[in-house]
mmCIF file of C-alpha atoms in Angstrom:
data_model
loop_
_atom_site.group_PDB
_atom_site.id
_atom_site.type_symbol
_atom_site.label_atom_id
_atom_site.label_comp_id
_atom_site.label_asym_id
_atom_site.label_seq_id
_atom_site.Cartn_x
_atom_site.Cartn_y
_atom_site.Cartn_z
ATOM 1 C CA ASN A 24 -18.272 -2.867 9.858
ATOM 2 C CA ALA A 25 -15.873 0.076 9.804
ATOM 3 C CA GLY A 26 -13.602 0.228 6.803
ATOM 4 C CA VAL A 27 -13.152 1.140 3.163
ATOM 5 C CA THR A 28 -15.707 -0.064 0.613
ATOM 6 C CA GLN A 29 -14.912 -0.222 -3.089
ATOM 7 C CA THR A 30 -17.285 -0.897 -5.965
ATOM 8 C CA PRO A 31 -17.311 -2.687 -8.295
ATOM 9 C CA LYS A 32 -15.118 -5.661 -7.377
ATOM 10 C CA PHE A 33 -14.604 -6.726 -10.996
ATOM 11 C CA GLN A 34 -15.001 -4.929 -14.318
ATOM 12 C CA VAL A 35 -14.206 -5.614 -17.952
ATOM 13 C CA LEU A 36 -14.085 -2.626 -20.293
ATOM 14 C CA LYS A 37 -13.501 -2.226 -23.980
ATOM 15 C CA THR A 38 -10.775 0.164 -25.106
ATOM 16 C CA GLY A 39 -12.160 3.687 -25.167
ATOM 17 C CA GLN A 40 -14.987 3.093 -22.699
ATOM 18 C CA SER A 41 -15.267 5.142 -19.533
ATOM 19 C CA MET A 42 -16.074 4.161 -15.991
ATOM 20 C CA THR A 43 -15.947 5.395 -12.414
ATOM 21 C CA LEU A 44 -14.599 3.420 -9.481
ATOM 22 C CA GLN A 45 -16.302 4.260 -6.220
ATOM 23 C CA CYS A 46 -14.759 4.360 -2.761
ATOM 24 C CA ALA A 47 -16.293 5.189 0.599
ATOM 25 C CA GLN A 48 -14.863 5.113 4.129
ATOM 26 C CA ASP A 49 -16.694 5.346 7.434
ATOM 27 C CA MET A 50 -13.752 6.027 9.758
ATOM 28 C CA ASN A 51 -13.925 9.824 9.531
ATOM 29 C CA HIS A 52 -10.475 9.919 7.918
ATOM 30 C CA ASN A 53 -9.340 13.123 6.262
ATOM 31 C CA SER A 54 -6.967 11.602 3.700
ATOM 32 C CA MET A 55 -7.927 9.230 0.896
ATOM 33 C CA TYR A 56 -5.873 7.618 -1.864
ATOM 34 C CA TRP A 57 -6.136 5.664 -5.089
ATOM 35 C CA TYR A 58 -3.399 3.133 -5.921
ATOM 36 C CA ARG A 59 -2.940 0.650 -8.717
ATOM 37 C CA GLN A 60 -1.112 -2.631 -8.219
ATOM 38 C CA ASP A 61 0.611 -4.459 -11.048
ATOM 39 C CA PRO A 62 2.697 -7.659 -10.796
ATOM 40 C CA GLY A 63 6.284 -6.947 -9.772
ATOM 41 C CA MET A 64 5.700 -3.204 -9.457
ATOM 42 C CA GLY A 65 4.037 -2.843 -6.113
ATOM 43 C CA LEU A 66 1.440 -0.223 -5.331
ATOM 44 C CA ARG A 67 1.703 3.029 -7.244
ATOM 45 C CA LEU A 68 -0.164 6.161 -6.225
ATOM 46 C CA ILE A 69 -2.521 7.591 -8.832
ATOM 47 C CA TYR A 70 -4.185 10.469 -6.969
ATOM 48 C CA TYR A 71 -4.797 11.425 -3.389
ATOM 49 C CA SER A 72 -6.928 13.807 -1.377
ATOM 50 C CA ALA A 73 -5.321 15.129 1.794
ATOM 51 C CA SER A 74 -8.612 16.590 2.968
ATOM 52 C CA GLU A 75 -12.121 17.255 1.734
ATOM 53 C CA GLY A 76 -11.999 19.718 -1.139
ATOM 54 C CA THR A 77 -8.423 18.997 -2.234
ATOM 55 C CA THR A 78 -6.940 16.512 -4.693
ATOM 56 C CA ASP A 79 -3.382 16.050 -5.940
ATOM 57 C CA LYS A 80 -1.569 13.952 -8.498
ATOM 58 C CA GLY A 81 0.510 11.001 -7.415
ATOM 59 C CA GLU A 82 3.120 9.002 -9.260
ATOM 60 C CA VAL A 83 0.980 7.777 -12.205
ATOM 61 C CA PRO A 84 -1.972 10.174 -12.778
ATOM 62 C CA ASN A 85 -2.154 10.151 -16.577
ATOM 63 C CA GLY A 86 -5.455 8.830 -17.927
ATOM 64 C CA TYR A 87 -7.309 9.271 -14.625
ATOM 65 C CA ASN A 88 -9.391 11.889 -12.860
ATOM 66 C CA VAL A 89 -10.705 11.964 -9.305
ATOM 67 C CA SER A 90 -13.456 13.609 -7.294
ATOM 68 C CA ARG A 91 -13.572 14.010 -3.536
ATOM 69 C CA LEU A 92 -17.339 14.114 -3.286
ATOM 70 C CA ASN A 93 -17.412 14.629 0.497
ATOM 71 C CA LYS A 94 -15.346 13.486 3.469
ATOM 72 C CA ARG A 95 -16.465 9.867 3.022
ATOM 73 C CA GLU A 96 -16.278 9.382 -0.747
ATOM 74 C CA PHE A 97 -13.430 9.537 -3.255
ATOM 75 C CA SER A 98 -14.042 8.344 -6.831
ATOM 76 C CA LEU A 99 -11.623 7.517 -9.647
ATOM 77 C CA ARG A 100 -12.652 7.989 -13.263
ATOM 78 C CA LEU A 101 -11.176 6.521 -16.421
ATOM 79 C CA GLU A 102 -12.383 8.707 -19.291
ATOM 80 C CA SER A 103 -11.095 6.534 -22.148
ATOM 81 C CA ALA A 104 -9.825 3.182 -20.948
ATOM 82 C CA ALA A 105 -6.653 1.699 -22.435
ATOM 83 C CA PRO A 106 -5.229 -1.843 -22.101
ATOM 84 C CA SER A 107 -2.338 -0.350 -20.065
ATOM 85 C CA GLN A 108 -4.896 0.479 -17.381
ATOM 86 C CA THR A 109 -5.605 -3.203 -16.756
ATOM 87 C CA SER A 110 -4.729 -3.531 -13.093
ATOM 88 C CA VAL A 111 -6.025 -3.967 -9.573
ATOM 89 C CA TYR A 112 -7.124 -0.667 -8.075
ATOM 90 C CA PHE A 113 -7.101 -0.024 -4.347
ATOM 91 C CA CYS A 114 -8.610 2.819 -2.408
ATOM 92 C CA ALA A 115 -7.184 3.667 1.015
ATOM 93 C CA SER A 116 -7.764 6.148 3.799
ATOM 94 C CA THR A 117 -5.864 7.319 6.855
ATOM 95 C CA ASP A 118 -5.977 9.834 9.666
ATOM 96 C CA ARG A 119 -2.186 10.226 9.218
ATOM 97 C CA ALA A 120 -1.505 9.137 12.804
ATOM 98 C CA GLY A 121 -1.321 5.459 11.900
ATOM 99 C CA GLY A 122 -1.397 3.146 8.953
ATOM 100 C CA TYR A 123 -3.562 3.118 5.897
ATOM 101 C CA THR A 124 -6.819 1.163 5.699
ATOM 102 C CA PHE A 125 -7.306 -0.370 2.272
ATOM 103 C CA GLY A 126 -10.395 -1.552 0.468
ATOM 104 C CA SER A 127 -10.601 -5.004 -1.061
ATOM 105 C CA GLY A 128 -9.795 -3.769 -4.566
ATOM 106 C CA THR A 129 -11.322 -3.509 -8.024
ATOM 107 C CA ARG A 130 -9.963 -5.870 -10.654
ATOM 108 C CA LEU A 131 -10.177 -4.060 -13.987
ATOM 109 C CA THR A 132 -9.481 -5.608 -17.375
ATOM 110 C CA VAL A 133 -9.420 -3.453 -20.504
ATOM 111 C CA VAL A 134 -9.672 -5.409 -23.745
ATOM 112 C CA SER B 8 15.752 9.003 -8.199
ATOM 113 C CA GLN B 9 14.293 7.512 -5.042
ATOM 114 C CA LYS B 10 13.969 3.736 -4.871
ATOM 115 C CA ILE B 11 12.502 1.205 -2.466
ATOM 116 C CA GLU B 12 13.749 -2.363 -2.716
ATOM 117 C CA GLN B 13 12.578 -5.413 -0.826
ATOM 118 C CA ASN B 14 15.184 -8.115 -0.571
ATOM 119 C CA SER B 15 13.633 -10.813 -2.660
ATOM 120 C CA GLU B 16 10.433 -11.712 -4.390
ATOM 121 C CA ALA B 17 9.989 -14.895 -2.372
ATOM 122 C CA LEU B 18 11.216 -16.342 0.910
ATOM 123 C CA ASN B 19 10.582 -19.919 2.044
ATOM 124 C CA ILE B 20 11.168 -20.968 5.639
ATOM 125 C CA GLN B 21 10.289 -23.830 7.969
ATOM 126 C CA GLU B 22 7.599 -23.475 10.610
ATOM 127 C CA GLY B 23 8.985 -22.308 13.932
ATOM 128 C CA LYS B 24 11.922 -20.413 12.410
ATOM 129 C CA THR B 25 12.329 -16.641 12.301
ATOM 130 C CA ALA B 26 11.551 -14.961 9.008
ATOM 131 C CA THR B 27 13.563 -11.828 8.227
ATOM 132 C CA LEU B 28 12.483 -9.515 5.416
ATOM 133 C CA THR B 29 14.502 -6.525 4.235
ATOM 134 C CA CYS B 30 13.471 -3.141 2.908
ATOM 135 C CA ASN B 31 16.153 -0.831 1.504
ATOM 136 C CA TYR B 32 15.669 2.660 0.190
ATOM 137 C CA THR B 33 17.872 5.196 -1.578
ATOM 138 C CA ASN B 34 18.015 8.942 -2.090
ATOM 139 C CA TYR B 35 15.454 9.735 0.557
ATOM 140 C CA SER B 36 15.092 10.205 4.316
ATOM 141 C CA PRO B 37 11.587 9.177 5.397
ATOM 142 C CA ALA B 38 10.146 10.352 8.688
ATOM 143 C CA TYR B 39 8.529 6.936 9.197
ATOM 144 C CA LEU B 40 8.178 3.538 7.627
ATOM 145 C CA GLN B 41 5.320 1.038 7.658
ATOM 146 C CA TRP B 42 4.888 -2.671 7.064
ATOM 147 C CA TYR B 43 1.785 -4.291 5.596
ATOM 148 C CA ARG B 44 0.560 -7.832 5.005
ATOM 149 C CA GLN B 45 -1.306 -8.720 1.829
ATOM 150 C CA ASP B 46 -3.117 -11.987 1.183
ATOM 151 C CA PRO B 47 -4.050 -13.092 -2.366
ATOM 152 C CA GLY B 48 -7.047 -11.219 -3.689
ATOM 153 C CA ARG B 49 -7.191 -8.877 -0.701
ATOM 154 C CA GLY B 50 -6.061 -5.363 0.097
ATOM 155 C CA PRO B 51 -2.965 -4.720 2.234
ATOM 156 C CA VAL B 52 -3.441 -4.743 6.004
ATOM 157 C CA PHE B 53 -1.407 -2.415 8.217
ATOM 158 C CA LEU B 54 0.921 -4.139 10.704
ATOM 159 C CA LEU B 55 3.449 -1.716 12.189
ATOM 160 C CA LEU B 56 4.730 1.835 11.915
ATOM 161 C CA ILE B 57 8.209 2.900 13.035
ATOM 162 C CA ARG B 58 9.459 6.478 13.153
ATOM 163 C CA GLU B 59 12.931 7.713 12.226
ATOM 164 C CA ASN B 60 13.845 8.303 15.878
ATOM 165 C CA GLU B 61 12.857 4.747 16.877
ATOM 166 C CA LYS B 62 15.359 1.941 16.447
ATOM 167 C CA GLU B 63 12.990 -0.940 17.066
ATOM 168 C CA LYS B 64 9.310 -1.677 17.549
ATOM 169 C CA ARG B 65 7.570 -4.901 18.549
ATOM 170 C CA LYS B 66 4.043 -6.270 18.328
ATOM 171 C CA GLU B 67 3.456 -9.818 19.498
ATOM 172 C CA ARG B 68 5.675 -12.023 17.256
ATOM 173 C CA LEU B 69 6.585 -9.130 14.961
ATOM 174 C CA LYS B 70 9.648 -6.912 15.266
ATOM 175 C CA VAL B 71 10.693 -4.042 13.024
ATOM 176 C CA THR B 72 14.006 -2.187 13.019
ATOM 177 C CA PHE B 73 14.812 1.063 11.258
ATOM 178 C CA ASP B 74 18.405 2.050 10.511
ATOM 179 C CA THR B 75 18.454 5.512 8.961
ATOM 180 C CA THR B 76 22.223 5.337 8.416
ATOM 181 C CA LEU B 77 22.019 2.142 6.394
ATOM 182 C CA LYS B 78 18.676 3.263 4.920
ATOM 183 C CA GLN B 79 17.227 -0.093 5.797
ATOM 184 C CA SER B 80 14.360 -1.664 7.718
ATOM 185 C CA LEU B 81 14.237 -5.289 8.835
ATOM 186 C CA PHE B 82 10.946 -7.056 9.536
ATOM 187 C CA HIS B 83 11.095 -10.191 11.686
ATOM 188 C CA ILE B 84 8.416 -12.795 12.373
ATOM 189 C CA THR B 85 9.475 -15.093 15.191
ATOM 190 C CA ALA B 86 8.119 -18.623 15.706
ATOM 191 C CA SER B 87 6.653 -18.465 12.210
ATOM 192 C CA GLN B 88 3.476 -20.371 11.363
ATOM 193 C CA PRO B 89 1.940 -21.462 8.046
ATOM 194 C CA ALA B 90 -0.752 -18.814 8.684
ATOM 195 C CA ASP B 91 1.993 -16.168 8.353
ATOM 196 C CA SER B 92 2.334 -17.046 4.666
ATOM 197 C CA ALA B 93 1.507 -13.887 2.701
ATOM 198 C CA THR B 94 3.155 -11.045 0.836
ATOM 199 C CA TYR B 95 4.688 -8.364 3.048
ATOM 200 C CA LEU B 96 5.051 -4.796 1.827
ATOM 201 C CA CYS B 97 7.137 -1.987 3.223
ATOM 202 C CA ALA B 98 6.037 1.598 2.696
ATOM 203 C CA LEU B 99 7.790 4.904 3.276
ATOM 204 C CA ASP B 100 6.241 8.266 3.853
ATOM 205 C CA TRP B 101 7.015 10.424 0.857
ATOM 206 C CA GLU B 102 6.638 14.125 0.309
ATOM 207 C CA ASN B 103 3.250 15.776 -0.033
ATOM 208 C CA ASN B 104 1.120 13.335 1.973
ATOM 209 C CA ASP B 105 2.252 10.484 -0.217
ATOM 210 C CA MET B 106 3.281 6.932 0.714
ATOM 211 C CA ARG B 107 5.488 4.838 -1.568
ATOM 212 C CA PHE B 108 5.440 1.051 -1.450
ATOM 213 C CA GLY B 109 7.974 -1.612 -2.224
ATOM 214 C CA ALA B 110 7.034 -4.466 -4.561
ATOM 215 C CA GLY B 111 6.735 -6.900 -1.641
ATOM 216 C CA THR B 112 8.241 -10.181 -0.508
ATOM 217 C CA ARG B 113 6.126 -13.341 -0.719
ATOM 218 C CA LEU B 114 6.714 -15.396 2.412
ATOM 219 C CA THR B 115 5.868 -19.104 2.534
ATOM 220 C CA VAL B 116 6.082 -20.926 5.866
ATOM 221 C CA LYS B 117 6.164 -24.691 5.412
ATOM 222 C CA PRO B 118 4.855 -27.053 8.103
#
C-alpha cells in the first residue's frame, strides 16, 4: 500500500541513549518532514528535507539530527536522549501540490 | 511572533447538526491553508486545501472558508455523524517549505 512507513512504533530509552527513527515513503515525493506532537502543543516541525540531498532545521531542531538517505528515506537521530524528548514523532511527505501524507507515528518515552 | 489558534480544545454537538471549527492566525499571510483529521493513535489525514485567492472550497459534507482579511478559516461538517468524531487540525504554509499546525479541536458527535 502506498504511504509513509515509520519504524519503530514504540520505543523506551534511558536518558543518554541514542536511537534512530526510520521513515520511508513510496509515493515519489520530493519533500519529507519530521514532526513531534505533544499534548496541547500541536505538531511542531523538527527538520525537513525539501528534496534529496538537502535538509533544513524547523521550529525545534535542538537535540536531533537527520539524514536524507535517498529520495525514499529520511531518518531522525537522537544522539543523547533526554526526558524532554518524550513525545510522538511523525514523519510526513508531500509533492507540494497537495496535502501531507503522514506515517502512523513513533511513540517514544525517555526515562 | 506568528500564532495559529484553533477555537477550542473540544466541541460537542448532536448528530445531524453542523459542526463549525475555527482557525485564526496572526502576523502572517499564508498562501494556502489545510485541514487534517486525526484519530487517536494515528497520524493526521489530509482533508482539504484552500488557497489565499479562494473564498470557499467543498468536498462532500465538508466546507472550508478562508478570509485573509480576518485571518481566519472556518471548517464546517454538515449532517454530522458519530464517525466524524476526531481531532481536526488546521495547518498554514510557512516560509521555507514549512507547514505550521494548530493544536487541534477535538470534535465529539453524539448520537
